Coordinates of C-alpha atoms in Angstrom, one line a residue:
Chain A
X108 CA -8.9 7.4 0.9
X109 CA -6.7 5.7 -1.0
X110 CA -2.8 6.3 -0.6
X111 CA -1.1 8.2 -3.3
X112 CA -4.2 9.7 -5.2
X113 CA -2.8 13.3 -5.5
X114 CA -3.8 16.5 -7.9
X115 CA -6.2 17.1 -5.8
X116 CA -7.7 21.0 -6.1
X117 CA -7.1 23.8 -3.1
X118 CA -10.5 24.0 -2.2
X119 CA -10.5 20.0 -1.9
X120 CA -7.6 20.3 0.1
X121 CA -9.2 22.6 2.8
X122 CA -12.3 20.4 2.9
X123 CA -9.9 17.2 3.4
X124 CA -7.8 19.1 6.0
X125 CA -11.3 19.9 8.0
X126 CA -12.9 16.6 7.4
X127 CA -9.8 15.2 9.3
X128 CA -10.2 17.8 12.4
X129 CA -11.5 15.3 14.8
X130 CA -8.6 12.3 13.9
X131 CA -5.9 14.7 13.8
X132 CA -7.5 16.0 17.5
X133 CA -7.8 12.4 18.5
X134 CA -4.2 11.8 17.7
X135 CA -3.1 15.0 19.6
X136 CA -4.8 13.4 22.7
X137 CA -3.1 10.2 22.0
X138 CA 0.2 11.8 22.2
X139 CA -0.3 13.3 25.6
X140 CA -1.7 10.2 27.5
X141 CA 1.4 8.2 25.7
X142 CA 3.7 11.1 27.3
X143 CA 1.5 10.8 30.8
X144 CA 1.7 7.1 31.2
X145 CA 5.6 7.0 30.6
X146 CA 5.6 10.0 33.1
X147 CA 3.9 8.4 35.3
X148 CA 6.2 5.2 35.1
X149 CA 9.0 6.9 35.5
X150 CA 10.2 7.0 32.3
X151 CA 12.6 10.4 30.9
X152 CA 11.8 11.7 27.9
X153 CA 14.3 12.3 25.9
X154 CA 15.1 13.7 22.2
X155 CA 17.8 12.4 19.8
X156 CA 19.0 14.0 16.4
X157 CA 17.3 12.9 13.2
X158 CA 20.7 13.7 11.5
X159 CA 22.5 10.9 12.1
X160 CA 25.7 9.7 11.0
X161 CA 25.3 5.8 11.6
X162 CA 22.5 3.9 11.2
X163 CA 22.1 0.0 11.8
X164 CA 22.4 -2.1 8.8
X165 CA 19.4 -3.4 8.1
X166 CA 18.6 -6.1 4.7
X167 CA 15.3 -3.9 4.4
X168 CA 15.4 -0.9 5.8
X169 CA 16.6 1.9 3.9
X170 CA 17.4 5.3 4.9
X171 CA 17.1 8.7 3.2
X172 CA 20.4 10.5 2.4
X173 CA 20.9 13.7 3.8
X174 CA 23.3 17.0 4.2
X175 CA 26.1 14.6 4.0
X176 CA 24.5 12.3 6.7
X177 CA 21.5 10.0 7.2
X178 CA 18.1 10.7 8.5
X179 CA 17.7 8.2 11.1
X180 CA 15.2 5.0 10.3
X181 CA 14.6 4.6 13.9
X182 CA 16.4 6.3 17.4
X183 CA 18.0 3.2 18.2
X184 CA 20.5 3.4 18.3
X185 CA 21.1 6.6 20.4
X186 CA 18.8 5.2 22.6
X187 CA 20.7 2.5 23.5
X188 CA 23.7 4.4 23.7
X189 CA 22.0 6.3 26.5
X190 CA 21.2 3.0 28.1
X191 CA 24.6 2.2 28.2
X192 CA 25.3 5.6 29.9
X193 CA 22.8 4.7 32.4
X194 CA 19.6 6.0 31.6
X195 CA 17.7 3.0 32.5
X196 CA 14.0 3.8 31.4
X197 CA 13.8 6.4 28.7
X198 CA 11.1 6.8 26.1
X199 CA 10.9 9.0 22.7
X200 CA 8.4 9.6 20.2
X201 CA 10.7 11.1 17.0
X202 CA 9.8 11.2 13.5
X203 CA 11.9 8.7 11.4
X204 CA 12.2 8.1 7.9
X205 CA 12.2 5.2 5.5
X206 CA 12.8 5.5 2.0
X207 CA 10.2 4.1 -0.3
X208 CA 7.8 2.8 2.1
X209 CA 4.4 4.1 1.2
X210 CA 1.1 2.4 1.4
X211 CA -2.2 2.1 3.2
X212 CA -0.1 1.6 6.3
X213 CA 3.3 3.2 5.3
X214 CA 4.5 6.6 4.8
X215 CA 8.3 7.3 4.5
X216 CA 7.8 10.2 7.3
X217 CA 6.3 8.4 10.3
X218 CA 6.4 8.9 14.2
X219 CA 7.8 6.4 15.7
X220 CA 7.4 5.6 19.9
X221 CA 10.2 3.9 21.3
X222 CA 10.5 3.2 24.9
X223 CA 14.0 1.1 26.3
X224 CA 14.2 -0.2 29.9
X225 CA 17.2 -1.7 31.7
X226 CA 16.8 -5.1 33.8
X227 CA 13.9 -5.8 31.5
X228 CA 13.1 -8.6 28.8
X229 CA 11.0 -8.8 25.6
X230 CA 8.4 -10.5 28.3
X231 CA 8.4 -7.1 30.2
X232 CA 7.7 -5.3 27.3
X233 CA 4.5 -7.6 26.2
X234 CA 3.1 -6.9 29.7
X235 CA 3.9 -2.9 29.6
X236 CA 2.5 -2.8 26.4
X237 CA -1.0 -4.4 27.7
X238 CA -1.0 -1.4 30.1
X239 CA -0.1 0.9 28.2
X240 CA -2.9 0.3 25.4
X241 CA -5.7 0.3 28.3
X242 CA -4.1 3.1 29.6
X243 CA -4.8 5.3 26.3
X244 CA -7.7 3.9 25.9
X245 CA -8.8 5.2 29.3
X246 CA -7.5 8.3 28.5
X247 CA -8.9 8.9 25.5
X248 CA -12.8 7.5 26.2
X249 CA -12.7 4.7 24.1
X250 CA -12.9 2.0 27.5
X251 CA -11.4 -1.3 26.7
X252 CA -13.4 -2.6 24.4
X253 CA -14.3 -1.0 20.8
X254 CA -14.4 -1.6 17.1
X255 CA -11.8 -1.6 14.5
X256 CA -12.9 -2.1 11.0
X257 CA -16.6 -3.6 12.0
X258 CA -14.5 -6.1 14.2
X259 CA -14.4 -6.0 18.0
X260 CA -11.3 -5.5 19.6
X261 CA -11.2 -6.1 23.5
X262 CA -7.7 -5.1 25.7
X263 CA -8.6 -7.0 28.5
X264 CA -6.0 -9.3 29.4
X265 CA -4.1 -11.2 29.2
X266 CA -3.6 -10.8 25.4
X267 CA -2.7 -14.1 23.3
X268 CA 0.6 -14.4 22.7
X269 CA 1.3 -16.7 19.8
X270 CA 4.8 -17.9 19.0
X271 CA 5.9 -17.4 15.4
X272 CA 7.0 -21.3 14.8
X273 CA 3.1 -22.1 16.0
X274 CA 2.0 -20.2 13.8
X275 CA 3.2 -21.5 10.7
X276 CA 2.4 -24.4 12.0
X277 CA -0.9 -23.4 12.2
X278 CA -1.6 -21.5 9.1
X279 CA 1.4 -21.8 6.7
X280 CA 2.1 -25.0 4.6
X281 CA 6.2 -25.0 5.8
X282 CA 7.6 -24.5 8.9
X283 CA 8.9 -20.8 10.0
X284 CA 12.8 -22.1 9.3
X285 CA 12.2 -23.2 6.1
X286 CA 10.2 -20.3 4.9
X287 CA 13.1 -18.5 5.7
X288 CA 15.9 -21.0 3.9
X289 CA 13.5 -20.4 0.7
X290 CA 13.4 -16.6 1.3
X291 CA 9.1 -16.9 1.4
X292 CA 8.9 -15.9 5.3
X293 CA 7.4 -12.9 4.8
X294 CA 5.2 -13.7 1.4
X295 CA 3.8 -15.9 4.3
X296 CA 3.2 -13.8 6.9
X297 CA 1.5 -11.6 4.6
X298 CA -0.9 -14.5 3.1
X299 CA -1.5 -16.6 6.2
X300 CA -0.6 -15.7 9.2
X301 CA -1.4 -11.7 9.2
X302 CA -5.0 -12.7 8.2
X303 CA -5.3 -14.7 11.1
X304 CA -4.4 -12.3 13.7
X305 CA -7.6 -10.0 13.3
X306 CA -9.6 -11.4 16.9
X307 CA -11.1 -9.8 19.4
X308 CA -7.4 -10.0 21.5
X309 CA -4.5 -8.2 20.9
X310 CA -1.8 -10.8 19.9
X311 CA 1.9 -11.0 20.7
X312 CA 3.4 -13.3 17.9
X313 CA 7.0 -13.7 19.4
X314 CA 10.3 -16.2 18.7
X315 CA 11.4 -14.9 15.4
X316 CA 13.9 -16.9 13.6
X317 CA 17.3 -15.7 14.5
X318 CA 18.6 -14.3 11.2
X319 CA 15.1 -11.9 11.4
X320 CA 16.3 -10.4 14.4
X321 CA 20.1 -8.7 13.9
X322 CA 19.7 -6.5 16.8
X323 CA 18.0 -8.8 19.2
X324 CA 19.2 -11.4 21.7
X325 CA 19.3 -15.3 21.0
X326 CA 16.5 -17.2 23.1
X327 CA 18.8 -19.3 26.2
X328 CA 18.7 -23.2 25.4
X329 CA 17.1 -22.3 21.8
X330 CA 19.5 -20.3 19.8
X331 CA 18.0 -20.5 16.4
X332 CA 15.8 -18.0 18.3
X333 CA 15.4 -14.6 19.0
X334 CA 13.7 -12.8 21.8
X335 CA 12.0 -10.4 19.4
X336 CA 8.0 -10.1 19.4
X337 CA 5.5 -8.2 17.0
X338 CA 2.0 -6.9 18.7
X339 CA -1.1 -6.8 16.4
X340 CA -4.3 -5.5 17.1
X341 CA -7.4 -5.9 15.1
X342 CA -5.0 -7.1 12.6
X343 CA -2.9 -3.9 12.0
X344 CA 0.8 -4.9 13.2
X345 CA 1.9 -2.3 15.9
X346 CA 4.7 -2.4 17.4
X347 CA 8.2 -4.4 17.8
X348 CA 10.5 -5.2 20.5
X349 CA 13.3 -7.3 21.5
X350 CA 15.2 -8.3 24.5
X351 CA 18.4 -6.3 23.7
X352 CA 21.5 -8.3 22.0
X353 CA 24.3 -6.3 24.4
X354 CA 27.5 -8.3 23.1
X355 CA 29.6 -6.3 20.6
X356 CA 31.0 -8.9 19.0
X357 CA 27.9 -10.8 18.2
X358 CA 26.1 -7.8 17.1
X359 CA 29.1 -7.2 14.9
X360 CA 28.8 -10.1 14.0
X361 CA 25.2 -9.8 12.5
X362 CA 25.7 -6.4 11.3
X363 CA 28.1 -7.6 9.0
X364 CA 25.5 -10.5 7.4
X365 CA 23.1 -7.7 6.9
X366 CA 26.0 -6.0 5.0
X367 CA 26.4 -8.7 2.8
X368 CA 22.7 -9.2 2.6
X369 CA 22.4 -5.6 1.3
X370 CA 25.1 -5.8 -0.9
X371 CA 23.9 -8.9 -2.6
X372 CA 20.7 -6.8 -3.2
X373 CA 22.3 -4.0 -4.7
X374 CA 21.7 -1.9 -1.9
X375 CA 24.2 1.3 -0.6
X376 CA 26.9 0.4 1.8
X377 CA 26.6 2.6 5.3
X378 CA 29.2 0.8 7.1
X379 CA 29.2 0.0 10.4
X380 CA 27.7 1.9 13.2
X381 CA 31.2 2.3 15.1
X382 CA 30.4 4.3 18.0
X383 CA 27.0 2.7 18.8
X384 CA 29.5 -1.0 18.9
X385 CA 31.9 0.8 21.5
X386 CA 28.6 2.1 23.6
X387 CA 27.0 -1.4 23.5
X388 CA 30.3 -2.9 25.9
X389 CA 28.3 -1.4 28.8
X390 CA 24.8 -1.5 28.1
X391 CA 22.6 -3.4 30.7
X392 CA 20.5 -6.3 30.0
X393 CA 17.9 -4.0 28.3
X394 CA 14.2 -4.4 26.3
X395 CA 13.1 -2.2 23.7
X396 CA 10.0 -1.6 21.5
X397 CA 9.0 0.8 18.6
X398 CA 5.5 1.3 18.2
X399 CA 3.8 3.2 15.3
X400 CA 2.1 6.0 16.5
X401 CA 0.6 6.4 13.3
X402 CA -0.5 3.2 13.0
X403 CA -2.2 3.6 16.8
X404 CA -4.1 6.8 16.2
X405 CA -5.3 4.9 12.8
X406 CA -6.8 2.0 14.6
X407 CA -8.2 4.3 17.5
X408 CA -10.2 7.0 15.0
X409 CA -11.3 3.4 13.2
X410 CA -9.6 4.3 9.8
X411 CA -8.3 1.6 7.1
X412 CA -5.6 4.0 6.0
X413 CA -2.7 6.0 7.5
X414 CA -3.4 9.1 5.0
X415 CA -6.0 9.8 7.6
X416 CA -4.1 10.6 10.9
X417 CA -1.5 13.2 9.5
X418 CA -2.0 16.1 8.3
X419 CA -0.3 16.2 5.2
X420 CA 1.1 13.2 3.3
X421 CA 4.2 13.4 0.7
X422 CA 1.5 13.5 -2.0
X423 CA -0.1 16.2 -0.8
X424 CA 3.3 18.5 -0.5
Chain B
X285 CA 12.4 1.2 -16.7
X286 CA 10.7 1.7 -13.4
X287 CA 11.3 0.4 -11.0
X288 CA 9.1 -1.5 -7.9
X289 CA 8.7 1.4 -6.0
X290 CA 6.9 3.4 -9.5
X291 CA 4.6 0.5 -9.1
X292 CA 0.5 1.8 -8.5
X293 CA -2.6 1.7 -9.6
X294 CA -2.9 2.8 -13.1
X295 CA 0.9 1.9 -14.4
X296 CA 1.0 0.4 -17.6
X297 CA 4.0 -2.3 -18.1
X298 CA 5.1 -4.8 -20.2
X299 CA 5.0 -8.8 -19.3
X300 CA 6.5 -11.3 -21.4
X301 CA 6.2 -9.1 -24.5
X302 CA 2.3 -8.0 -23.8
X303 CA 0.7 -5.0 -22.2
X304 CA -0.8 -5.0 -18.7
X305 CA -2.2 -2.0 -16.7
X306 CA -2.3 -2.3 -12.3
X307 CA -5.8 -2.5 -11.5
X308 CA -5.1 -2.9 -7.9
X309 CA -2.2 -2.6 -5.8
X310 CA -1.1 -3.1 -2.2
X311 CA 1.9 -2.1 -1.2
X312 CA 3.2 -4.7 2.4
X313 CA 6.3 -5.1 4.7
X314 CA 5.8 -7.0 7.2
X315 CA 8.2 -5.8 10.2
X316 CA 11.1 -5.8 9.4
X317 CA 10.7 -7.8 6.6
X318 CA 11.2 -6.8 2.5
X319 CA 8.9 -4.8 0.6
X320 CA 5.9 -6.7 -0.9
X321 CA 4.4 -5.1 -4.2
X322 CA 1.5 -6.8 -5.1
X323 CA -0.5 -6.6 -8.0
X324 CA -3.4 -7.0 -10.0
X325 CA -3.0 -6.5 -13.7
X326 CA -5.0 -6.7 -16.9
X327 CA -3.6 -7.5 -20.0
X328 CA -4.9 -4.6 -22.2
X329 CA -4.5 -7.1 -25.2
X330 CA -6.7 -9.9 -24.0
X331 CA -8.2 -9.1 -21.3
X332 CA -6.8 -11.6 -18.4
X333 CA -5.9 -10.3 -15.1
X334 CA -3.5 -11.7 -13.4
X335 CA -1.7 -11.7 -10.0
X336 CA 1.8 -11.1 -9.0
X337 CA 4.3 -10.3 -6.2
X338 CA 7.7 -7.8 -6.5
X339 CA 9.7 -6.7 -4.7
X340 CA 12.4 -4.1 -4.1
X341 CA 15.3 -4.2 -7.1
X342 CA 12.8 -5.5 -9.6
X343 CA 12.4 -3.4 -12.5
X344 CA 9.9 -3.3 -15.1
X345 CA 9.7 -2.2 -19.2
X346 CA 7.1 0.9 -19.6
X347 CA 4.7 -0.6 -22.4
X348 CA 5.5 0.9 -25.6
X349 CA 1.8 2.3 -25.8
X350 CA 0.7 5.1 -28.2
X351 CA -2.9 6.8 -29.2
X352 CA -3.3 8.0 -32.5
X353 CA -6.3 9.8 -34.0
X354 CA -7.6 7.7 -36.6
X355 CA -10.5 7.3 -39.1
X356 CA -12.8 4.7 -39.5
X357 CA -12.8 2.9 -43.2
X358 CA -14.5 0.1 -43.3
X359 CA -15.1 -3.4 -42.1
X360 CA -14.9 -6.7 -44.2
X361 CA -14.4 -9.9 -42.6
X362 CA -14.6 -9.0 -39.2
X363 CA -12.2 -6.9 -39.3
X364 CA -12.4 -3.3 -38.7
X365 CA -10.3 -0.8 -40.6
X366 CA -8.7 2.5 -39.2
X367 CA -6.8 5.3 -41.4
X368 CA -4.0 7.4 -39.8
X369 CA -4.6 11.1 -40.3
X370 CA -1.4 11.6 -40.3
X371 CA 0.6 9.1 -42.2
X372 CA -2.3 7.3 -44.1
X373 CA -1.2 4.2 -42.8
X374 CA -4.4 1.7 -42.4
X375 CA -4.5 -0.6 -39.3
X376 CA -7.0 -3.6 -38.4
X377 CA -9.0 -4.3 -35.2
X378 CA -10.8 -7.6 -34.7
X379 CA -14.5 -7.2 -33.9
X380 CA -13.4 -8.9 -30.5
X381 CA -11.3 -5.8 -30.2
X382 CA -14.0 -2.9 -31.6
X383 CA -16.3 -4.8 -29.2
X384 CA -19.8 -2.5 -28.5
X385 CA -18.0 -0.1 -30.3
X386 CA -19.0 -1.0 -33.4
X387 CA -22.7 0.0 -32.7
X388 CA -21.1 4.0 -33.9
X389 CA -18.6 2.5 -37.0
X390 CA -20.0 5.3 -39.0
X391 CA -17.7 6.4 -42.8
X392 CA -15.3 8.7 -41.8
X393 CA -16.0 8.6 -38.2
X394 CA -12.7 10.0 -36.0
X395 CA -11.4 7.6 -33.1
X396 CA -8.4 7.1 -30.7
X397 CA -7.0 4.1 -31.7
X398 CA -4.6 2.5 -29.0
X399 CA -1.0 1.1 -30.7
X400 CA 1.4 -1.2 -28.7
X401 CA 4.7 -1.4 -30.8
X402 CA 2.5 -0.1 -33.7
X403 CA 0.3 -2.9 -33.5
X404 CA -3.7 -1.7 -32.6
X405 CA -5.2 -3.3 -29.7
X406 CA -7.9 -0.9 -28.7
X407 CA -10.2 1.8 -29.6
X408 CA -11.3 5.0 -28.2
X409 CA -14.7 6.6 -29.1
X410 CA -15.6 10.1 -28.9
X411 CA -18.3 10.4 -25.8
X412 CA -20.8 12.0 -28.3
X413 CA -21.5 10.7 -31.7
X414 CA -24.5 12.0 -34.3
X415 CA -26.6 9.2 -36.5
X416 CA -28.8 9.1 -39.0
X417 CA -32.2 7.3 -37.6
X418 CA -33.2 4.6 -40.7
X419 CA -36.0 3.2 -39.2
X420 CA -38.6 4.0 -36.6
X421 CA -42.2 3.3 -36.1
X422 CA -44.5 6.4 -36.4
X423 CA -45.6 7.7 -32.8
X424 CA -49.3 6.5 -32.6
X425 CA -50.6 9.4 -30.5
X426 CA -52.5 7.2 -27.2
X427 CA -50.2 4.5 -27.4
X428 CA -48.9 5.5 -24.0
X429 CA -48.3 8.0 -21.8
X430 CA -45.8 11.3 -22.5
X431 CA -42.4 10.7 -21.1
X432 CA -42.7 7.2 -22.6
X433 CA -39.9 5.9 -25.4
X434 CA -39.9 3.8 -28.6
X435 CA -37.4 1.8 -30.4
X436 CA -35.4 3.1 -33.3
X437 CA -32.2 1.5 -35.9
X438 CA -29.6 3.7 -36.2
X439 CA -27.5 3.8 -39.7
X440 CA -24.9 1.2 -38.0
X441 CA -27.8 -0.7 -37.6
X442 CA -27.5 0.1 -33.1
X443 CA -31.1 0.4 -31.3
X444 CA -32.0 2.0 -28.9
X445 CA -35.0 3.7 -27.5
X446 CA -35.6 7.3 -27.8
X447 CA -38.6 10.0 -27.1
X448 CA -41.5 9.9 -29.0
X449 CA -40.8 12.7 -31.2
X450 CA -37.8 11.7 -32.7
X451 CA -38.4 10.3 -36.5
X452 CA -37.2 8.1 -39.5
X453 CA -34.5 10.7 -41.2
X454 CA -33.7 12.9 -38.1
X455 CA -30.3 12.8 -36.6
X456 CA -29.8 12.4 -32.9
X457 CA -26.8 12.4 -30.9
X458 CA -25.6 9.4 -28.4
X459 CA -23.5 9.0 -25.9
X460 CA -21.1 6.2 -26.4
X461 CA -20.2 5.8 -22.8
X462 CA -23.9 4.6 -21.9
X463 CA -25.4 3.8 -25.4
X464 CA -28.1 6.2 -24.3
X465 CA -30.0 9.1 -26.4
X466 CA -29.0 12.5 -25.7
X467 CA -30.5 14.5 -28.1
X468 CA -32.0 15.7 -31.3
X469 CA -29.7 17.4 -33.8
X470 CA -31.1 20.2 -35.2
X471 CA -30.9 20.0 -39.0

């Protein structure tokens, strides 16, 4: 199923809607034994507004106007205002929105897992993630070991963990800073280093370059770092977490480049998140990771396209 | 204009002053990252495909494309002449252009003749078209068995094979998508 193909007839439309019964079942289950595992973790679930009236500058994120306000592109930043109230390990899956993102893996209305843990680093979050994935795995049947895409995927650990310099050193003609100088960084992730990341192991590519990173703390003794990672598994990217930037001025700071960023672009002006800068003053050292649910269900029914684990897509409205 | 986010498979733009419809498109964004719209497109003029990248802001010139229904005149120097019904304005396509559509250029014969700025670049037949059989080779009763086929030249000078039955004089219809018979018309 290609994304986007629309006009399609009613009767077609029941027999899609039935044909995707057991991956819409499968992602049902998949929800549940993502709740059980932060359950059992002690995590607290918790639910923030979609209708938000800040959102985080972002150079490439944009969000969808609405009733005066924003639909929210991620929980974020509620999240971590909740950290900073003391709600050290809470976890959310919410629906977020994206304006114009649509393709075999995108859809502008996605669900989005985010989890945020106090006294916790991007390090934590690699390792909670590689018990987390076996854990649903478990749950669902599937064992540790199956097939994505005729290629074997295997979740026993310890997953390889890549680091994103290596891996244009590896794969890309320039190094990771200068890809970034010439604005090419993610033409080549794209071309040569997302091809590479289809083996049998989950990998962890981690160490962005510090301008990719605005909400995400700078590496000690190497600050032209940041502690942010990306997980892939059998290819598909799948989640991404950083070790939380908690100073307000610094994340001012960068919230103010990704201003000017957007508004070199062309792009709308949503200010600055005001109350989520006042909040951040007493957050804890924190990590944090968003993980496409979407995305997960897709690689665990063994689909090449999103279209297939929801129920409706905006085409189909 | 659209713009990158109009981009799928299908579009028709314009590029450096030429026509070129998406054959295939992939839509990326790495995490994070900007919006990759990537593309492969055929130039509906000659034929190349080509690759490319955009990304969010870019915008792109609908080609000025239009389909008119036209007649076929005649051809003379390899070059294949089209009336408009409406305006009775004559336009040329090369035989490059008419390509194994030329096995139907019968007199009078009504097509879908693709303009860009007014200039024709491509031709549309109608799936079903009826001609004259001038040659074909009586059926020698024995030469095979039923079901079999024999060659025939058609009055644009085409073959093909058809059944048996069919003779020098009848009319048969074709369909232009396969270049296969379809029928005998009855006279």
């Amino acid at each position: 199923m290609s994304p986007g193909s629309n006009n399609r007839a009613p009767a077609t439309e029941a027999l899609r809607l039935r044909a995707r019964r057991p991956y819409l079942l499968l992602r049902a289950r998949l929800i549940q034994a993502l709740r059980s595992f932060f359950e059992e973790r002690g995590y607290l679930e918790v639910e923030t507004p979609h209708l938000v009236r800040e959102v985080a500058p972002e150079a490439h994120i944009e969000p969808v106007a609405a009733d005066g306000g924003l639909l929210h592109t991620s929980p974020e930043l509620c999240m971590k205002r909740l950290l900073a109230a003391g709600y050290s390990r809470i976890f959310q899956v919410a629906r977020c929105f994206r304006k114009g993102e649509r393709g075999s893996l995108h859809l502008q209305e996605f669900t989005l897992l985010e989890w945020y843990r106090a006294e916790a680093d991007y390090r934590d979050m690699m390792e909670e993630c590689e018990l987390l994935m076996r854990f649903v795995c478990r749950r669902l049947g599937l064992g540790e070991q199956f097939r994505y895409r005729d290629r074997p995927v295997d979740l026993r650990g310890p997953w390889e963990r890549i680091s994103v310099s290596e891996a244009f050193e590896r794969w890309a003609e320039v190094s990771a800073q200068e890809a970034v100088e010439r604005g090419l960084f993610d033409d080549f992730m794209v071309d040569r280093i997302e091809p590479r990341l289809k083996g049998e192991s989950p990998v962890f590519l981690y160490d962005y370059p510090a301008p990719l990173a605005a909400l995400a703390r700078l590496k000690p003794g190497a600050s032209h770092l940041a502690e942010r990672f990306e997980l892939y598994v059998g290819g598909v990217e799948l989640a991404n977490a950083f070790s939380e930037l908690k100073d307000p001025a610094e994340q001012e700071r960068r919230f103010r480049k990704e201003r000017r960023a957007r508004e070199t672009a062309g792009r709308m002006d949503y200010g600055l998140p005001r109350k989520f800068l006042r909040a951040l003053d007493a957050m804890p050292d924190a990590a944090g990771i968003a993980l496409g649910v979407d995305r997960l269900a897709m690689i665990l029914a063994d689909r090449g396209c999103i279209d297939d684990v929801v129920t409706f897509t905006p085409d189909d409205l | 204009m659209y713009n990158a986010s109009d981009l799928k498979k299908g579009l028709k733009i314009q590029i450096e002053e030429e026509p070129y419809v998406i054959i295939e498109f992939q839509f990326s964004k790495p995490g994070k990252g900007q919006a990759l719209y990537r593309c492969k497109l055929r130039n509906m003029i000659s034929g190349v495909i080509i690759d490319r990248t955009y990304r969010s802001g870019d915008t792109f010139r609908p080609a000025d494309l239009e389909e008119r229904k036209m007649q076929y005149l005649y051809n003379q120097d390899d070059e294949f002449w089209f009336m408009d019904l409406e305006n009775y304005e004559q336009v040329a396509l090369s035989a490059d252009q008419v390509g194994d559509a030329r096995n139907y250029m019968m007199d009078n014969l009504e097509v879908d003749i693709l303009l860009f700025e007014g200039r024709a670049i491509g031709i549309t037949l109608p799936n079903f078209v009826n001609l004259e059989v001038t040659r074909a080779d009586p059926w020698a009763k024995g030469d095979s068995v039923a079901g079999d086929t024999k060659p025939v030249t058609l009055e644009t000078g085409y073959e093909l094979r058809v059944p048996p039955f069919v003779e020098e004089g009848d009319r048969i219809t074709v369909d232009t998508r396969t270049g296969e018979y379809v029928t005998r018309v009855k006279q």
